[in-house]
Amino acid sequence: MNILAPVRRDRVLAELPQCLRKEAALHVHKDFHPRVTCACQEHRTGTVGFKISKVIVVGDLSVGKTCLINRFCKDIFDKNYKATIGVDFEMERFEVLGVPFSLQLWDTAGQERFKCIASTYYRGAQAIIIVFNLNDVASLEHTKQWLADALKENDPSSVLLFLVGSKKDLSTPAQYALMEKDALKVAQEMKAEYWAVSSLTGENVREFFFRVAALTFEANVLAELEKSGARRIGDVVRISSNDSNLYLTAGKKKPTCCP
Ligand SMILES: Nc1nc2c(ncn2[C@@H]2O[C@H](COP(=O)(O)OP(=O)(O)OP(=O)(O)O)[C@@H](O)[C@H]2O)c(=O)[nH]1
Ligand SMILES: [Mg+2]
């Protein structure tokens, strides 16, 4: 018996949402990995539909982590700053290629005095979202430290990384272009996917979280297929920090399970 409420109609993903910038993307394929599409069509996604994937959101104080989550989950924006104390979380349910998929979004505190409590919740993340303020270069510089701290508690070879510039509405196009150059460099060094958003206007917020949901789902299904011995059909899937390309064999071999 499914005791969970049905997935909202606007949380249904039938296609792979695209990256923002090809220069800093986890991958640039237009569609889901063929093995993932196939497994979903044939209802061979194992436990993925019952799992809840943990996503942590980290970054300096006041960069807009809470506002980003609130814009996506509740479609609200508060212009007054209320520091997050420790951690908070929201659940978001999606349906990806017909399979239910849930994300647990952990909103952590950026303030130094709460960092210690917040970091105890870093463990077990499948995706890490590192937020910086597009109008504050110091917050971009600090993202490397946030990532290092989050990776201490997680497996760098399997976690998906996203670098998100916030408050896009506050920069002029010229300012934004300058900041984006630096941010793309940092994202490439981290092997993270780059996004720029505004929680005030909502720009790119939905697109970003859909991309997080889709890529996390895809990685989960591929891991599940590997675990269940799908290797025998002749494909090899490698997921590692040095090689975030989940499509290693996609071009070489046609999936044997689909016509
Ligand atoms: N103009 C603008 N302001 C924003 C945006 N996002 C957040 N803010 C403002 O920035 C301030 C901080 O936002 P929060 O979301 O609370 O920041 P936080 O990163 O959660 O801060 P901590 O919880 O202390 O780590 C608030 O006053 C927000 O209204 C945005 O996209 N545009
Ligand atoms: Mg907060």
PDB file of N, CA, C and O and ligand atoms in Angstrom, residues 59-68 77-84 107-111 166-170 197-200, ligand 1:
ATOM      1  N   GLY A  59      26.977  26.472   2.169  1.00  0.00           N
ATOM      2  CA  GLY A  59      27.512  27.735   1.658  1.00  0.00           C
ATOM      3  C   GLY A  59      27.478  28.797   2.746  1.00  0.00           C
ATOM      4  O   GLY A  59      26.849  28.607   3.797  1.00  0.00           O
ATOM      5  N   ASP A  60      28.154  29.915   2.467  1.00  0.00           N
ATOM      6  CA  ASP A  60      28.271  30.998   3.452  1.00  0.00           C
ATOM      7  C   ASP A  60      26.913  31.463   3.978  1.00  0.00           C
ATOM      8  O   ASP A  60      25.886  31.287   3.294  1.00  0.00           O
ATOM      9  N   LEU A  61      26.962  32.126   5.122  1.00  0.00           N
ATOM     10  CA  LEU A  61      25.725  32.671   5.681  1.00  0.00           C
ATOM     11  C   LEU A  61      25.142  33.716   4.735  1.00  0.00           C
ATOM     12  O   LEU A  61      25.889  34.423   4.060  1.00  0.00           O
ATOM     13  N   SER A  62      23.851  33.719   4.681  1.00  0.00           N
ATOM     14  CA  SER A  62      23.100  34.729   3.931  1.00  0.00           C
ATOM     15  C   SER A  62      23.279  34.699   2.402  1.00  0.00           C
ATOM     16  O   SER A  62      22.924  35.649   1.719  1.00  0.00           O
ATOM     17  N   VAL A  63      23.839  33.615   1.875  1.00  0.00           N
ATOM     18  CA  VAL A  63      23.951  33.547   0.405  1.00  0.00           C
ATOM     19  C   VAL A  63      22.610  33.236  -0.260  1.00  0.00           C
ATOM     20  O   VAL A  63      22.459  33.391  -1.476  1.00  0.00           O
ATOM     21  N   GLY A  64      21.663  32.729   0.567  1.00  0.00           N
ATOM     22  CA  GLY A  64      20.330  32.471   0.002  1.00  0.00           C
ATOM     23  C   GLY A  64      19.944  31.013  -0.107  1.00  0.00           C
ATOM     24  O   GLY A  64      19.095  30.649  -0.925  1.00  0.00           O
ATOM     25  N   LYS A  65      20.516  30.176   0.751  1.00  0.00           N
ATOM     26  CA  LYS A  65      20.213  28.727   0.702  1.00  0.00           C
ATOM     27  C   LYS A  65      18.743  28.459   1.046  1.00  0.00           C
ATOM     28  O   LYS A  65      18.036  27.734   0.349  1.00  0.00           O
ATOM     29  N   THR A  66      18.298  29.062   2.147  1.00  0.00           N
ATOM     30  CA  THR A  66      16.920  28.836   2.591  1.00  0.00           C
ATOM     31  C   THR A  66      15.926  29.384   1.565  1.00  0.00           C
ATOM     32  O   THR A  66      14.927  28.726   1.240  1.00  0.00           O
ATOM     33  N   CYS A  67      16.216  30.566   1.044  1.00  0.00           N
ATOM     34  CA  CYS A  67      15.311  31.164   0.045  1.00  0.00           C
ATOM     35  C   CYS A  67      15.215  30.303  -1.204  1.00  0.00           C
ATOM     36  O   CYS A  67      14.140  30.193  -1.806  1.00  0.00           O
ATOM     37  N   LEU A  68      16.324  29.691  -1.591  1.00  0.00           N
ATOM     38  CA  LEU A  68      16.332  28.840  -2.790  1.00  0.00           C
ATOM     39  C   LEU A  68      15.413  27.633  -2.586  1.00  0.00           C
ATOM     40  O   LEU A  68      14.581  27.313  -3.445  1.00  0.00           O
ATOM     41  N   PHE A  77       8.993  33.747  -1.221  1.00  0.00           N
ATOM     42  CA  PHE A  77      10.274  34.439  -1.059  1.00  0.00           C
ATOM     43  C   PHE A  77      10.133  35.427   0.091  1.00  0.00           C
ATOM     44  O   PHE A  77       9.197  36.218   0.126  1.00  0.00           O
ATOM     45  N   ASP A  78      11.083  35.384   1.034  1.00  0.00           N
ATOM     46  CA  ASP A  78      11.071  36.293   2.179  1.00  0.00           C
ATOM     47  C   ASP A  78      12.283  37.206   2.068  1.00  0.00           C
ATOM     48  O   ASP A  78      13.415  36.731   2.025  1.00  0.00           O
ATOM     49  N   LYS A  79      12.026  38.522   2.021  1.00  0.00           N
ATOM     50  CA  LYS A  79      13.184  39.411   1.860  1.00  0.00           C
ATOM     51  C   LYS A  79      13.911  39.641   3.190  1.00  0.00           C
ATOM     52  O   LYS A  79      15.021  40.169   3.199  1.00  0.00           O
ATOM     53  N   ASN A  80      13.304  39.245   4.279  1.00  0.00           N
ATOM     54  CA  ASN A  80      13.968  39.402   5.576  1.00  0.00           C
ATOM     55  C   ASN A  80      14.851  38.190   5.871  1.00  0.00           C
ATOM     56  O   ASN A  80      14.435  37.053   5.663  1.00  0.00           O
ATOM     57  N   TYR A  81      16.028  38.458   6.382  1.00  0.00           N
ATOM     58  CA  TYR A  81      16.976  37.375   6.663  1.00  0.00           C
ATOM     59  C   TYR A  81      16.696  36.760   8.032  1.00  0.00           C
ATOM     60  O   TYR A  81      16.689  37.458   9.042  1.00  0.00           O
ATOM     61  N   LYS A  82      16.439  35.462   8.032  1.00  0.00           N
ATOM     62  CA  LYS A  82      16.317  34.721   9.292  1.00  0.00           C
ATOM     63  C   LYS A  82      17.310  33.583   9.209  1.00  0.00           C
ATOM     64  O   LYS A  82      17.127  32.655   8.409  1.00  0.00           O
ATOM     65  N   ALA A  83      18.376  33.688   9.996  1.00  0.00           N
ATOM     66  CA  ALA A  83      19.439  32.677   9.915  1.00  0.00           C
ATOM     67  C   ALA A  83      18.889  31.289  10.241  1.00  0.00           C
ATOM     68  O   ALA A  83      18.053  31.137  11.139  1.00  0.00           O
ATOM     69  N   THR A  84      19.365  30.313   9.494  1.00  0.00           N
ATOM     70  CA  THR A  84      19.021  28.924   9.806  1.00  0.00           C
ATOM     71  C   THR A  84      19.868  28.506  11.006  1.00  0.00           C
ATOM     72  O   THR A  84      21.066  28.755  11.042  1.00  0.00           O
ATOM     73  N   ASP A 107      18.718  21.849   4.375  1.00  0.00           N
ATOM     74  CA  ASP A 107      19.141  23.254   4.382  1.00  0.00           C
ATOM     75  C   ASP A 107      20.015  23.468   5.622  1.00  0.00           C
ATOM     76  O   ASP A 107      19.531  23.375   6.753  1.00  0.00           O
ATOM     77  N   THR A 108      21.291  23.728   5.412  1.00  0.00           N
ATOM     78  CA  THR A 108      22.204  23.839   6.567  1.00  0.00           C
ATOM     79  C   THR A 108      22.524  25.301   6.875  1.00  0.00           C
ATOM     80  O   THR A 108      22.367  26.176   6.019  1.00  0.00           O
ATOM     81  N   ALA A 109      23.022  25.529   8.090  1.00  0.00           N
ATOM     82  CA  ALA A 109      23.350  26.888   8.523  1.00  0.00           C
ATOM     83  C   ALA A 109      24.721  27.297   8.000  1.00  0.00           C
ATOM     84  O   ALA A 109      25.663  26.513   8.034  1.00  0.00           O
ATOM     85  N   GLY A 110      24.814  28.544   7.525  1.00  0.00           N
ATOM     86  CA  GLY A 110      26.105  29.057   7.058  1.00  0.00           C
ATOM     87  C   GLY A 110      26.876  29.754   8.159  1.00  0.00           C
ATOM     88  O   GLY A 110      28.087  29.936   8.056  1.00  0.00           O
ATOM     89  N   GLN A 111      26.172  30.143   9.212  1.00  0.00           N
ATOM     90  CA  GLN A 111      26.850  30.878  10.297  1.00  0.00           C
ATOM     91  C   GLN A 111      27.829  29.961  11.012  1.00  0.00           C
ATOM     92  O   GLN A 111      27.493  28.831  11.367  1.00  0.00           O
ATOM     93  N   SER A 166      23.788  32.511  -6.519  1.00  0.00           N
ATOM     94  CA  SER A 166      22.451  32.994  -6.142  1.00  0.00           C
ATOM     95  C   SER A 166      22.325  34.508  -6.363  1.00  0.00           C
ATOM     96  O   SER A 166      23.304  35.181  -6.665  1.00  0.00           O
ATOM     97  N   LYS A 167      21.114  35.003  -6.196  1.00  0.00           N
ATOM     98  CA  LYS A 167      20.787  36.443  -6.259  1.00  0.00           C
ATOM     99  C   LYS A 167      21.162  37.055  -7.616  1.00  0.00           C
ATOM    100  O   LYS A 167      21.697  38.155  -7.692  1.00  0.00           O
ATOM    101  N   LYS A 168      20.865  36.336  -8.670  1.00  0.00           N
ATOM    102  CA  LYS A 168      21.203  36.800 -10.016  1.00  0.00           C
ATOM    103  C   LYS A 168      20.505  38.134 -10.325  1.00  0.00           C
ATOM    104  O   LYS A 168      21.026  38.947 -11.092  1.00  0.00           O
ATOM    105  N   ASP A 169      19.349  38.333  -9.706  1.00  0.00           N
ATOM    106  CA  ASP A 169      18.602  39.576  -9.965  1.00  0.00           C
ATOM    107  C   ASP A 169      19.365  40.825  -9.536  1.00  0.00           C
ATOM    108  O   ASP A 169      19.069  41.928  -9.990  1.00  0.00           O
ATOM    109  N   LEU A 170      20.358  40.669  -8.658  1.00  0.00           N
ATOM    110  CA  LEU A 170      21.078  41.840  -8.149  1.00  0.00           C
ATOM    111  C   LEU A 170      22.278  42.232  -9.012  1.00  0.00           C
ATOM    112  O   LEU A 170      22.892  43.264  -8.780  1.00  0.00           O
ATOM    113  N   VAL A 197      20.989  31.350 -10.308  1.00  0.00           N
ATOM    114  CA  VAL A 197      19.550  31.414 -10.017  1.00  0.00           C
ATOM    115  C   VAL A 197      19.173  32.724  -9.312  1.00  0.00           C
ATOM    116  O   VAL A 197      20.038  33.422  -8.776  1.00  0.00           O
ATOM    117  N   SER A 198      17.887  33.003  -9.303  1.00  0.00           N
ATOM    118  CA  SER A 198      17.366  34.065  -8.442  1.00  0.00           C
ATOM    119  C   SER A 198      16.126  33.533  -7.738  1.00  0.00           C
ATOM    120  O   SER A 198      15.160  33.148  -8.406  1.00  0.00           O
ATOM    121  N   SER A 199      16.167  33.540  -6.439  1.00  0.00           N
ATOM    122  CA  SER A 199      14.994  33.085  -5.684  1.00  0.00           C
ATOM    123  C   SER A 199      13.944  34.186  -5.639  1.00  0.00           C
ATOM    124  O   SER A 199      12.772  33.917  -5.408  1.00  0.00           O
ATOM    125  N   LEU A 200      14.384  35.425  -5.840  1.00  0.00           N
ATOM    126  CA  LEU A 200      13.423  36.532  -5.845  1.00  0.00           C
ATOM    127  C   LEU A 200      12.537  36.446  -7.077  1.00  0.00           C
ATOM    128  O   LEU A 200      11.309  36.433  -6.983  1.00  0.00           O
TER     129      LEU A 200
HETATM  130  N1  LIG B   1      17.606  40.014  -4.119  1.00  0.00           N
HETATM  131  C1  LIG B   1      17.683  38.753  -3.675  1.00  0.00           C
HETATM  132  N2  LIG B   1      17.815  38.504  -2.364  1.00  0.00           N
HETATM  133  C2  LIG B   1      17.890  37.231  -1.945  1.00  0.00           C
HETATM  134  C3  LIG B   1      17.847  36.140  -2.868  1.00  0.00           C
HETATM  135  N3  LIG B   1      17.956  35.003  -2.165  1.00  0.00           N
HETATM  136  C4  LIG B   1      18.051  35.350  -0.872  1.00  0.00           C
HETATM  137  N4  LIG B   1      18.013  36.696  -0.728  1.00  0.00           N
HETATM  138  C5  LIG B   1      18.090  37.444   0.524  1.00  0.00           C
HETATM  139  O1  LIG B   1      19.303  37.133   1.168  1.00  0.00           O
HETATM  140  C6  LIG B   1      19.112  37.037   2.584  1.00  0.00           C
HETATM  141  C7  LIG B   1      19.605  35.700   3.091  1.00  0.00           C
HETATM  142  O2  LIG B   1      18.823  34.652   2.552  1.00  0.00           O
HETATM  143  P1  LIG B   1      18.752  33.209   3.250  1.00  0.00           P
HETATM  144  O3  LIG B   1      18.108  32.311   2.277  1.00  0.00           O
HETATM  145  O4  LIG B   1      18.139  33.310   4.586  1.00  0.00           O
HETATM  146  O5  LIG B   1      20.307  32.879   3.421  1.00  0.00           O
HETATM  147  P2  LIG B   1      20.958  31.520   3.983  1.00  0.00           P
HETATM  148  O6  LIG B   1      22.035  31.159   3.040  1.00  0.00           O
HETATM  149  O7  LIG B   1      19.919  30.507   4.230  1.00  0.00           O
HETATM  150  O8  LIG B   1      21.601  32.001   5.355  1.00  0.00           O
HETATM  151  P3  LIG B   1      21.985  31.082   6.644  1.00  0.00           P
HETATM  152  O9  LIG B   1      20.765  30.323   7.013  1.00  0.00           O
HETATM  153  O10 LIG B   1      22.417  32.012   7.720  1.00  0.00           O
HETATM  154  O11 LIG B   1      23.119  30.208   6.251  1.00  0.00           O
HETATM  155  C8  LIG B   1      17.622  37.287   2.839  1.00  0.00           C
HETATM  156  O12 LIG B   1      17.432  38.626   3.224  1.00  0.00           O
HETATM  157  C9  LIG B   1      16.976  37.016   1.487  1.00  0.00           C
HETATM  158  O13 LIG B   1      15.809  37.748   1.279  1.00  0.00           O
HETATM  159  C10 LIG B   1      17.685  36.441  -4.260  1.00  0.00           C
HETATM  160  O14 LIG B   1      17.624  35.572  -5.141  1.00  0.00           O
HETATM  161  N5  LIG B   1      17.626  37.759  -4.598  1.00  0.00           N
END
